[in-house]
The first five atom37 places (N, CA, C, CB, O) and aatype in JSON, in Angstrom:
{
  "aatype": [12, 10, 11, 9, 11, 11, 11, 0, 11, 14, 6, 11, 9, 10, 10, 7, 3, 6, 19, 18, 9, 10, 17, 5, 3, 7, 6, 6, 15, 8, 9, 15, 13, 13, 0, 10, 1, 3, 0, 4, 14, 4, 0, 15, 4, 9, 3, 6, 10, 16, 7, 11, 11, 16, 10, 3, 0, 6, 15, 9, 14, 11, 3, 9, 8, 15, 10, 1, 15, 6, 18, 19, 7, 2, 18, 0, 10, 1, 9, 18, 17, 15, 3, 15, 8, 3, 16, 7, 9, 13, 8, 13, 11, 12, 10, 1, 3, 13, 0, 11, 15, 1, 3, 13, 16],
  "atom_mask": [
    [1, 1, 1, 1, 1],
    [1, 1, 1, 1, 1],
    [1, 1, 1, 1, 1],
    [1, 1, 1, 1, 1],
    [1, 1, 1, 1, 1],
    [1, 1, 1, 1, 1],
    [1, 1, 1, 1, 1],
    [1, 1, 1, 1, 1],
    [1, 1, 1, 1, 1],
    [1, 1, 1, 1, 1],
    [1, 1, 1, 1, 1],
    [1, 1, 1, 1, 1],
    [1, 1, 1, 1, 1],
    [1, 1, 1, 1, 1],
    [1, 1, 1, 1, 1],
    [1, 1, 1, 0, 1],
    [1, 1, 1, 1, 1],
    [1, 1, 1, 1, 1],
    [1, 1, 1, 1, 1],
    [1, 1, 1, 1, 1],
    [1, 1, 1, 1, 1],
    [1, 1, 1, 1, 1],
    [1, 1, 1, 1, 1],
    [1, 1, 1, 1, 1],
    [1, 1, 1, 1, 1],
    [1, 1, 1, 0, 1],
    [1, 1, 1, 1, 1],
    [1, 1, 1, 1, 1],
    [1, 1, 1, 1, 1],
    [1, 1, 1, 1, 1],
    [1, 1, 1, 1, 1],
    [1, 1, 1, 1, 1],
    [1, 1, 1, 1, 1],
    [1, 1, 1, 1, 1],
    [1, 1, 1, 1, 1],
    [1, 1, 1, 1, 1],
    [1, 1, 1, 1, 1],
    [1, 1, 1, 1, 1],
    [1, 1, 1, 1, 1],
    [1, 1, 1, 1, 1],
    [1, 1, 1, 1, 1],
    [1, 1, 1, 1, 1],
    [1, 1, 1, 1, 1],
    [1, 1, 1, 1, 1],
    [1, 1, 1, 1, 1],
    [1, 1, 1, 1, 1],
    [1, 1, 1, 1, 1],
    [1, 1, 1, 1, 1],
    [1, 1, 1, 1, 1],
    [1, 1, 1, 1, 1],
    [1, 1, 1, 0, 1],
    [1, 1, 1, 1, 1],
    [1, 1, 1, 1, 1],
    [1, 1, 1, 1, 1],
    [1, 1, 1, 1, 1],
    [1, 1, 1, 1, 1],
    [1, 1, 1, 1, 1],
    [1, 1, 1, 1, 1],
    [1, 1, 1, 1, 1],
    [1, 1, 1, 1, 1],
    [1, 1, 1, 1, 1],
    [1, 1, 1, 1, 1],
    [1, 1, 1, 1, 1],
    [1, 1, 1, 1, 1],
    [1, 1, 1, 1, 1],
    [1, 1, 1, 1, 1],
    [1, 1, 1, 1, 1],
    [1, 1, 1, 1, 1],
    [1, 1, 1, 1, 1],
    [1, 1, 1, 1, 1],
    [1, 1, 1, 1, 1],
    [1, 1, 1, 1, 1],
    [1, 1, 1, 0, 1],
    [1, 1, 1, 1, 1],
    [1, 1, 1, 1, 1],
    [1, 1, 1, 1, 1],
    [1, 1, 1, 1, 1],
    [1, 1, 1, 1, 1],
    [1, 1, 1, 1, 1],
    [1, 1, 1, 1, 1],
    [1, 1, 1, 1, 1],
    [1, 1, 1, 1, 1],
    [1, 1, 1, 1, 1],
    [1, 1, 1, 1, 1],
    [1, 1, 1, 1, 1],
    [1, 1, 1, 1, 1],
    [1, 1, 1, 1, 1],
    [1, 1, 1, 0, 1],
    [1, 1, 1, 1, 1],
    [1, 1, 1, 1, 1],
    [1, 1, 1, 1, 1],
    [1, 1, 1, 1, 1],
    [1, 1, 1, 1, 1],
    [1, 1, 1, 1, 1],
    [1, 1, 1, 1, 1],
    [1, 1, 1, 1, 1],
    [1, 1, 1, 1, 1],
    [1, 1, 1, 1, 1],
    [1, 1, 1, 1, 1],
    [1, 1, 1, 1, 1],
    [1, 1, 1, 1, 1],
    [1, 1, 1, 1, 1],
    [1, 1, 1, 1, 1],
    [1, 1, 1, 1, 1],
    [1, 1, 1, 1, 1]
  ],
  "atom_positions": [
    [[-134.13, -21.0, -13.81], [-133.15, -22.05, -13.98], [-133.77, -23.37, -13.55], [-131.85, -21.74, -13.17], [-134.42, -23.45, -12.51]],
    [[-133.57, -24.41, -14.34], [-134.07, -25.74, -13.99], [-133.2, -26.38, -12.94], [-134.14, -26.63, -15.24], [-131.97, -26.33, -12.99]],
    [[-133.86, -26.97, -11.99], [-133.14, -27.69, -10.95], [-133.1, -29.16, -11.35], [-133.81, -27.5, -9.54], [-134.14, -29.79, -11.52]],
    [[-131.92, -29.7, -11.51], [-131.77, -31.09, -11.93], [-131.6, -31.97, -10.7], [-130.57, -31.26, -12.89], [-130.69, -31.77, -9.9]],
    [[-132.5, -32.94, -10.57], [-132.42, -33.87, -9.45], [-131.36, -34.93, -9.72], [-133.79, -34.54, -9.19], [-131.22, -35.42, -10.84]],
    [[-130.61, -35.26, -8.68], [-129.67, -36.37, -8.8], [-130.47, -37.66, -8.85], [-128.65, -36.37, -7.62], [-131.49, -37.8, -8.17]],
    [[-129.99, -38.58, -9.64], [-130.64, -39.89, -9.68], [-130.46, -40.57, -8.34], [-130.07, -40.76, -10.83], [-129.46, -40.37, -7.65]],
    [[-131.43, -41.38, -7.99], [-131.36, -42.15, -6.75], [-130.28, -43.21, -6.91], [-132.74, -42.8, -6.4], [-130.44, -44.15, -7.69]],
    [[-129.19, -43.07, -6.18], [-128.12, -44.06, -6.25], [-127.76, -44.49, -4.83], [-126.87, -43.49, -6.99], [-127.6, -43.65, -3.94]],
    [[-127.64, -45.77, -4.64], [-127.27, -46.26, -3.31], [-125.77, -46.17, -3.07], [-127.74, -47.7, -3.14], [-124.96, -46.37, -3.97]],
    [[-125.44, -45.87, -1.85], [-124.05, -45.92, -1.4], [-123.74, -47.35, -0.96], [-123.8, -44.91, -0.23], [-122.65, -47.88, -1.18]],
    [[-124.76, -47.96, -0.32], [-124.59, -49.31, 0.22], [-125.94, -50.01, 0.25], [-123.95, -49.28, 1.64], [-126.96, -49.4, 0.59]],
    [[-125.95, -51.3, -0.09], [-127.16, -52.12, 0.03], [-126.79, -53.36, 0.83], [-127.74, -52.51, -1.39], [-125.85, -54.07, 0.49]],
    [[-127.54, -53.61, 1.89], [-127.32, -54.79, 2.73], [-128.6, -55.61, 2.78], [-126.86, -54.38, 4.16], [-129.7, -55.06, 2.92]],
    [[-128.44, -56.91, 2.68], [-129.58, -57.82, 2.78], [-129.37, -58.69, 4.01], [-129.74, -58.7, 1.49], [-128.51, -59.57, 4.01]],
    [[-130.13, -58.43, 5.04], [-130.07, -59.2, 6.28], [-131.45, -59.75, 6.57], [0.0, 0.0, 0.0], [-131.89, -60.71, 5.94]],
    [[-132.13, -59.14, 7.53], [-133.52, -59.49, 7.83], [-134.48, -58.69, 6.95], [-133.84, -59.24, 9.31], [-135.69, -58.92, 6.96]],
    [[-133.93, -57.75, 6.19], [-134.68, -56.86, 5.31], [-133.7, -56.29, 4.29], [-135.39, -55.71, 6.12], [-132.51, -56.61, 4.31]],
    [[-134.19, -55.46, 3.41], [-133.31, -54.73, 2.48], [-133.01, -53.39, 3.14], [-133.98, -54.56, 1.05], [-133.92, -52.61, 3.43]],
    [[-131.73, -53.12, 3.36], [-131.3, -51.84, 3.91], [-130.52, -51.12, 2.82], [-130.42, -52.03, 5.21], [-129.61, -51.68, 2.22]],
    [[-130.9, -49.86, 2.57], [-130.2, -49.07, 1.56], [-129.78, -47.75, 2.18], [-131.09, -48.83, 0.31], [-130.6, -47.02, 2.74]],
    [[-128.5, -47.45, 2.08], [-127.98, -46.13, 2.43], [-127.76, -45.41, 1.11], [-126.63, -46.22, 3.29], [-126.96, -45.83, 0.28]],
    [[-128.49, -44.32, 0.92], [-128.42, -43.57, -0.33], [-127.28, -42.56, -0.28], [-129.75, -42.85, -0.61], [-126.85, -42.17, 0.8]],
    [[-126.8, -42.15, -1.44], [-125.67, -41.22, -1.52], [-125.95, -39.89, -0.83], [-125.31, -40.97, -2.95], [-125.01, -39.21, -0.41]],
    [[-127.22, -39.51, -0.71], [-127.54, -38.25, -0.04], [-127.7, -38.42, 1.48], [-128.82, -37.66, -0.63], [-128.09, -37.48, 2.17]],
    [[-127.41, -39.63, 1.98], [-127.48, -39.89, 3.41], [-128.8, -40.47, 3.9], [0.0, 0.0, 0.0], [-128.88, -40.93, 5.04]],
    [[-129.82, -40.46, 3.06], [-131.11, -41.04, 3.46], [-130.98, -42.56, 3.55], [-132.23, -40.64, 2.45], [-130.21, -43.17, 2.81]],
    [[-131.75, -43.15, 4.45], [-131.74, -44.6, 4.64], [-133.12, -45.16, 4.34], [-131.3, -44.97, 6.07], [-134.14, -44.53, 4.64]],
    [[-133.15, -46.35, 3.76], [-134.41, -47.06, 3.51], [-134.31, -48.46, 4.08], [-134.74, -47.1, 1.99], [-133.27, -49.12, 3.97]],
    [[-135.39, -48.91, 4.68], [-135.52, -50.28, 5.18], [-136.79, -50.84, 4.54], [-135.59, -50.33, 6.78], [-137.87, -50.28, 4.72]],
    [[-136.66, -51.94, 3.81], [-137.81, -52.52, 3.12], [-137.9, -53.99, 3.48], [-137.69, -52.34, 1.57], [-136.92, -54.73, 3.39]],
    [[-139.07, -54.43, 3.9], [-139.25, -55.84, 4.24], [-139.15, -56.69, 2.98], [-140.61, -56.07, 4.95], [-139.56, -56.27, 1.9]],
    [[-138.61, -57.89, 3.13], [-138.5, -58.8, 2.0], [-139.88, -59.13, 1.43], [-137.78, -60.09, 2.41], [-140.06, -59.15, 0.21]],
    [[-140.83, -59.37, 2.3], [-142.18, -59.74, 1.83], [-142.77, -58.63, 0.97], [-143.1, -60.02, 3.03], [-143.29, -58.89, -0.12]],
    [[-142.68, -57.39, 1.45], [-143.26, -56.26, 0.7], [-142.56, -56.09, -0.65], [-143.15, -54.97, 1.51], [-143.22, -55.81, -1.65]],
    [[-141.25, -56.26, -0.67], [-140.52, -56.08, -1.92], [-140.81, -57.22, -2.9], [-139.03, -55.98, -1.65], [-140.97, -56.98, -4.1]],
    [[-140.88, -58.44, -2.4], [-141.21, -59.57, -3.28], [-142.62, -59.38, -3.86], [-141.12, -60.92, -2.52], [-142.86, -59.7, -5.02]],
    [[-143.53, -58.88, -3.04], [-144.9, -58.63, -3.49], [-144.96, -57.53, -4.55], [-145.77, -58.25, -2.3], [-145.9, -57.48, -5.34]],
    [[-143.97, -56.66, -4.57], [-143.93, -55.54, -5.52], [-143.06, -55.85, -6.74], [-143.42, -54.29, -4.84], [-142.71, -54.93, -7.49]],
    [[-142.71, -57.09, -6.94], [-141.84, -57.46, -8.06], [-142.4, -56.94, -9.38], [-141.67, -58.99, -8.12], [-143.58, -57.15, -9.69]],
    [[-141.56, -56.25, -10.18], [-142.04, -55.65, -11.42], [-141.86, -56.52, -12.67], [-141.34, -54.36, -11.63], [-142.05, -56.03, -13.78]],
    [[-141.49, -57.78, -12.52], [-141.19, -58.6, -13.69], [-142.46, -59.03, -14.43], [-140.4, -59.84, -13.28], [-143.57, -58.89, -13.92]],
    [[-142.28, -59.56, -15.63], [-143.4, -59.97, -16.48], [-144.17, -61.17, -15.92], [-142.91, -60.31, -17.87], [-145.31, -61.41, -16.31]],
    [[-143.56, -61.92, -15.01], [-144.28, -63.03, -14.36], [-145.22, -62.53, -13.28], [-143.29, -64.02, -13.77], [-146.21, -63.19, -12.95]],
    [[-144.92, -61.36, -12.73], [-145.7, -60.82, -11.62], [-146.63, -59.67, -12.02], [-144.77, -60.34, -10.53], [-147.57, -59.34, -11.3]],
    [[-146.35, -59.06, -13.16], [-147.15, -57.95, -13.68], [-147.48, -58.26, -15.14], [-146.38, -56.58, -13.55], [-146.59, -58.61, -15.92]],
    [[-148.74, -58.14, -15.52], [-149.12, -58.36, -16.91], [-148.47, -57.3, -17.79], [-150.67, -58.33, -17.08], [-148.64, -56.1, -17.55]],
    [[-147.73, -57.74, -18.78], [-146.98, -56.81, -19.64], [-147.88, -55.85, -20.42], [-146.13, -57.59, -20.61], [-147.49, -54.71, -20.66]],
    [[-149.04, -56.29, -20.8], [-149.92, -55.45, -21.62], [-150.77, -54.49, -20.79], [-150.83, -56.32, -22.44], [-150.94, -53.33, -21.17]],
    [[-151.28, -54.96, -19.68], [-152.19, -54.12, -18.88], [-151.5, -53.43, -17.71], [-153.32, -54.96, -18.36], [-152.0, -52.44, -17.19]],
    [[-150.35, -53.96, -17.29], [-149.67, -53.42, -16.12], [-150.31, -53.88, -14.82], [0.0, 0.0, 0.0], [-149.91, -53.44, -13.74]],
    [[-151.29, -54.77, -14.92], [-152.0, -55.27, -13.74], [-151.17, -56.33, -13.03], [-153.38, -55.84, -14.14], [-150.55, -57.19, -13.67]],
    [[-151.17, -56.25, -11.72], [-150.45, -57.23, -10.91], [-151.1, -58.61, -11.05], [-150.43, -56.79, -9.42], [-152.32, -58.75, -10.92]],
    [[-150.28, -59.61, -11.33], [-150.78, -60.98, -11.44], [-150.31, -61.86, -10.29], [-150.34, -61.59, -12.77], [-150.84, -62.95, -10.08]],
    [[-149.32, -61.39, -9.56], [-148.81, -62.15, -8.41], [-149.82, -62.08, -7.27], [-147.43, -61.59, -7.96], [-150.27, -61.0, -6.89]],
    [[-150.16, -63.22, -6.72], [-151.05, -63.3, -5.57], [-150.19, -63.28, -4.31], [-151.95, -64.59, -5.63], [-149.38, -64.18, -4.1]],
    [[-150.37, -62.28, -3.48], [-149.57, -62.15, -2.26], [-149.69, -63.37, -1.36], [-150.0, -60.91, -1.48], [-148.77, -63.69, -0.61]],
    [[-150.82, -64.06, -1.43], [-151.02, -65.27, -0.63], [-150.04, -66.38, -1.02], [-152.46, -65.78, -0.78], [-149.77, -67.29, -0.23]],
    [[-149.51, -66.32, -2.24], [-148.59, -67.35, -2.71], [-147.15, -67.12, -2.25], [-148.63, -67.43, -4.22], [-146.29, -67.98, -2.43]],
    [[-146.89, -65.96, -1.67], [-145.53, -65.64, -1.21], [-145.35, -66.2, 0.2], [-145.28, -64.1, -1.22], [-146.14, -65.9, 1.09]],
    [[-144.31, -67.02, 0.41], [-144.07, -67.54, 1.76], [-143.83, -66.39, 2.74], [-142.85, -68.5, 1.75], [-143.16, -65.41, 2.42]],
    [[-144.38, -66.51, 3.92], [-144.24, -65.46, 4.94], [-142.78, -65.27, 5.34], [-145.08, -65.79, 6.17], [-142.38, -64.19, 5.79]],
    [[-141.97, -66.33, 5.19], [-140.56, -66.24, 5.56], [-139.66, -66.0, 4.35], [-140.13, -67.52, 6.28], [-138.48, -66.36, 4.36]],
    [[-140.21, -65.39, 3.3], [-139.43, -65.1, 2.09], [-138.17, -64.32, 2.46], [-140.29, -64.31, 1.06], [-138.2, -63.43, 3.31]],
    [[-137.08, -64.66, 1.81], [-135.83, -63.94, 2.05], [-134.95, -63.99, 0.81], [-135.09, -64.53, 3.27], [-135.22, -64.72, -0.14]],
    [[-133.9, -63.22, 0.85], [-132.97, -63.15, -0.26], [-131.9, -64.22, -0.11], [-132.33, -61.75, -0.34], [-131.34, -64.41, 0.97]],
    [[-131.62, -64.91, -1.2], [-130.5, -65.85, -1.22], [-129.22, -65.13, -1.62], [-130.78, -67.03, -2.19], [-128.14, -65.4, -1.09]],
    [[-129.36, -64.21, -2.56], [-128.25, -63.36, -2.99], [-128.81, -62.26, -3.86], [-127.16, -64.19, -3.76], [-130.0, -62.25, -4.19]],
    [[-127.95, -61.34, -4.22], [-128.38, -60.25, -5.1], [-127.21, -59.83, -5.97], [-128.92, -59.04, -4.28], [-126.06, -60.19, -5.71]],
    [[-127.52, -59.06, -7.0], [-126.47, -58.53, -7.87], [-126.94, -57.21, -8.46], [-126.09, -59.55, -8.99], [-128.14, -57.0, -8.66]],
    [[-125.98, -56.35, -8.73], [-126.31, -55.1, -9.4], [-126.58, -55.38, -10.87], [-125.17, -54.06, -9.24], [-125.96, -56.25, -11.48]],
    [[-127.52, -54.64, -11.43], [-127.79, -54.68, -12.86], [-127.34, -53.32, -13.39], [-129.34, -54.97, -13.19], [-128.01, -52.31, -13.18]],
    [[-126.21, -53.31, -14.05], [-125.64, -52.04, -14.5], [-125.44, -51.1, -13.33], [0.0, 0.0, 0.0], [-125.09, -51.52, -12.23]],
    [[-125.67, -49.83, -13.58], [-125.58, -48.81, -12.54], [-126.94, -48.27, -12.16], [-124.68, -47.66, -12.99], [-127.07, -47.14, -11.67]],
    [[-127.99, -49.09, -12.39], [-129.33, -48.54, -12.21], [-130.3, -49.43, -11.45], [-129.9, -48.23, -13.52], [-131.4, -49.0, -11.13]],
    [[-129.92, -50.67, -11.14], [-130.92, -51.57, -10.55], [-130.27, -52.69, -9.73], [-131.79, -52.17, -11.64], [-129.05, -52.88, -9.73]],
    [[-131.14, -53.42, -9.04], [-130.74, -54.55, -8.22], [-131.62, -55.75, -8.59], [-130.86, -54.22, -6.7], [-132.83, -55.62, -8.74]],
    [[-130.99, -56.91, -8.75], [-131.73, -58.16, -8.96], [-131.58, -58.97, -7.68], [-131.2, -58.96, -10.23], [-130.47, -59.14, -7.17]],
    [[-132.69, -59.47, -7.18], [-132.68, -60.29, -5.97], [-133.08, -61.71, -6.34], [-133.63, -59.7, -4.89], [-134.05, -61.93, -7.05]],
    [[-132.32, -62.66, -5.84], [-132.63, -64.08, -6.0], [-133.34, -64.51, -4.72], [-131.32, -64.95, -6.27], [-132.73, -64.57, -3.65]],
    [[-134.63, -64.8, -4.85], [-135.49, -65.05, -3.7], [-135.51, -66.52, -3.3], [-136.9, -64.6, -4.01], [-135.21, -67.4, -4.11]],
    [[-135.85, -66.77, -2.05], [-135.92, -68.14, -1.51], [-137.07, -68.95, -2.12], [-136.08, -68.09, -0.01], [-137.11, -70.17, -1.94]],
    [[-138.0, -68.3, -2.82], [-139.08, -69.04, -3.5], [-138.72, -69.35, -4.95], [-140.39, -68.22, -3.45], [-139.59, -69.68, -5.76]],
    [[-137.43, -69.26, -5.28], [-136.86, -69.56, -6.6], [-137.15, -68.49, -7.66], [-137.39, -70.88, -7.08], [-136.84, -68.7, -8.83]],
    [[-137.73, -67.38, -7.28], [-138.01, -66.3, -8.23], [-136.76, -65.43, -8.35], [-139.25, -65.44, -7.78], [-136.13, -65.1, -7.34]],
    [[-136.4, -65.05, -9.58], [-135.2, -64.23, -9.75], [-135.24, -63.32, -10.98], [-134.0, -65.11, -9.83], [-134.19, -62.84, -11.42]],
    [[-136.41, -63.09, -11.53], [-136.47, -62.29, -12.76], [-136.8, -60.82, -12.54], [-137.49, -62.88, -13.67], [-136.79, -60.04, -13.49]],
    [[-137.09, -60.43, -11.32], [-137.42, -59.03, -11.05], [-136.17, -58.17, -11.0], [0.0, 0.0, 0.0], [-135.19, -58.51, -10.34]],
    [[-136.21, -57.05, -11.7], [-135.13, -56.07, -11.66], [-135.7, -54.82, -11.0], [-134.56, -55.77, -13.11], [-136.61, -54.18, -11.54]],
    [[-135.16, -54.48, -9.85], [-135.66, -53.37, -9.05], [-134.78, -52.13, -9.3], [-135.68, -53.73, -7.54], [-133.66, -52.04, -8.79]],
    [[-135.3, -51.2, -10.09], [-134.57, -49.97, -10.37], [-134.4, -49.19, -9.06], [-135.33, -49.1, -11.44], [-135.27, -49.21, -8.2]],
    [[-133.25, -48.52, -8.94], [-132.97, -47.79, -7.7], [-134.06, -46.76, -7.41], [-131.61, -47.11, -7.79], [-134.46, -46.61, -6.25]],
    [[-134.53, -46.06, -8.43], [-135.59, -45.06, -8.2], [-136.85, -45.74, -7.67], [-135.91, -44.29, -9.51], [-137.51, -45.21, -6.77]],
    [[-137.18, -46.9, -8.22], [-138.35, -47.64, -7.74], [-138.18, -48.02, -6.28], [-138.58, -48.91, -8.6], [-139.12, -47.9, -5.49]],
    [[-136.98, -48.49, -5.9], [-136.73, -48.87, -4.51], [-136.9, -47.68, -3.58], [-135.31, -49.45, -4.36], [-137.52, -47.79, -2.52]],
    [[-136.36, -46.55, -3.97], [-136.47, -45.37, -3.11], [-137.91, -44.89, -3.02], [-135.57, -44.23, -3.65], [-138.41, -44.6, -1.92]],
    [[-138.58, -44.8, -4.15], [-139.99, -44.37, -4.15], [-140.86, -45.35, -3.37], [-140.51, -44.23, -5.59], [-141.76, -44.94, -2.64]],
    [[-140.6, -46.63, -3.54], [-141.38, -47.66, -2.85], [-141.2, -47.54, -1.33], [-140.97, -49.06, -3.32], [-142.18, -47.6, -0.58]],
    [[-139.96, -47.37, -0.9], [-139.7, -47.23, 0.54], [-140.41, -46.01, 1.11], [-138.18, -47.13, 0.8], [-140.97, -46.08, 2.2]],
    [[-140.39, -44.91, 0.38], [-141.06, -43.7, 0.85], [-142.57, -43.87, 0.88], [-140.69, -42.5, -0.03], [-143.24, -43.44, 1.82]],
    [[-143.12, -44.49, -0.15], [-144.57, -44.63, -0.23], [-145.12, -45.58, 0.83], [-144.97, -45.12, -1.61], [-146.27, -45.44, 1.26]],
    [[-144.32, -46.53, 1.23], [-144.76, -47.5, 2.23], [-144.28, -47.12, 3.63], [-144.25, -48.9, 1.87], [-144.5, -47.85, 4.6]],
    [[-143.62, -45.96, 3.73], [-143.09, -45.48, 4.99], [-142.05, -46.43, 5.56], [-144.22, -45.28, 6.0], [-141.99, -46.65, 6.77]],
    [[-141.22, -47.0, 4.67], [-140.14, -47.88, 5.1], [-138.85, -47.13, 5.35], [-139.91, -48.97, 4.08], [-137.86, -47.74, 5.74]],
    [[-138.82, -45.81, 5.13], [-137.57, -45.07, 5.28], [-137.27, -44.8, 6.73], [-137.63, -43.76, 4.52], [-136.26, -44.18, 7.04]]
  ]
}
């Protein structure tokens, strides 16, 4: 029998000094704003054809923070950053995988 994984869905997302996510399965993730801004998946930060990162981490202000955020459908989060960047759409699965890979959980 195939085991079907539940999609990564947040119960709650809070933006304070970092991104805090409480997942529906009870797991928690804490992600620094700097790390998440550096991982932006938009076409301005990642070359669309090669998938290579074009954003230079040195260009991100050390005090980067969220001005506001909004849900994109039932699958992602858009963050409006203090450096005027707002085109990145962070899929919930990406956020969860990113937090785990960087040991932010």
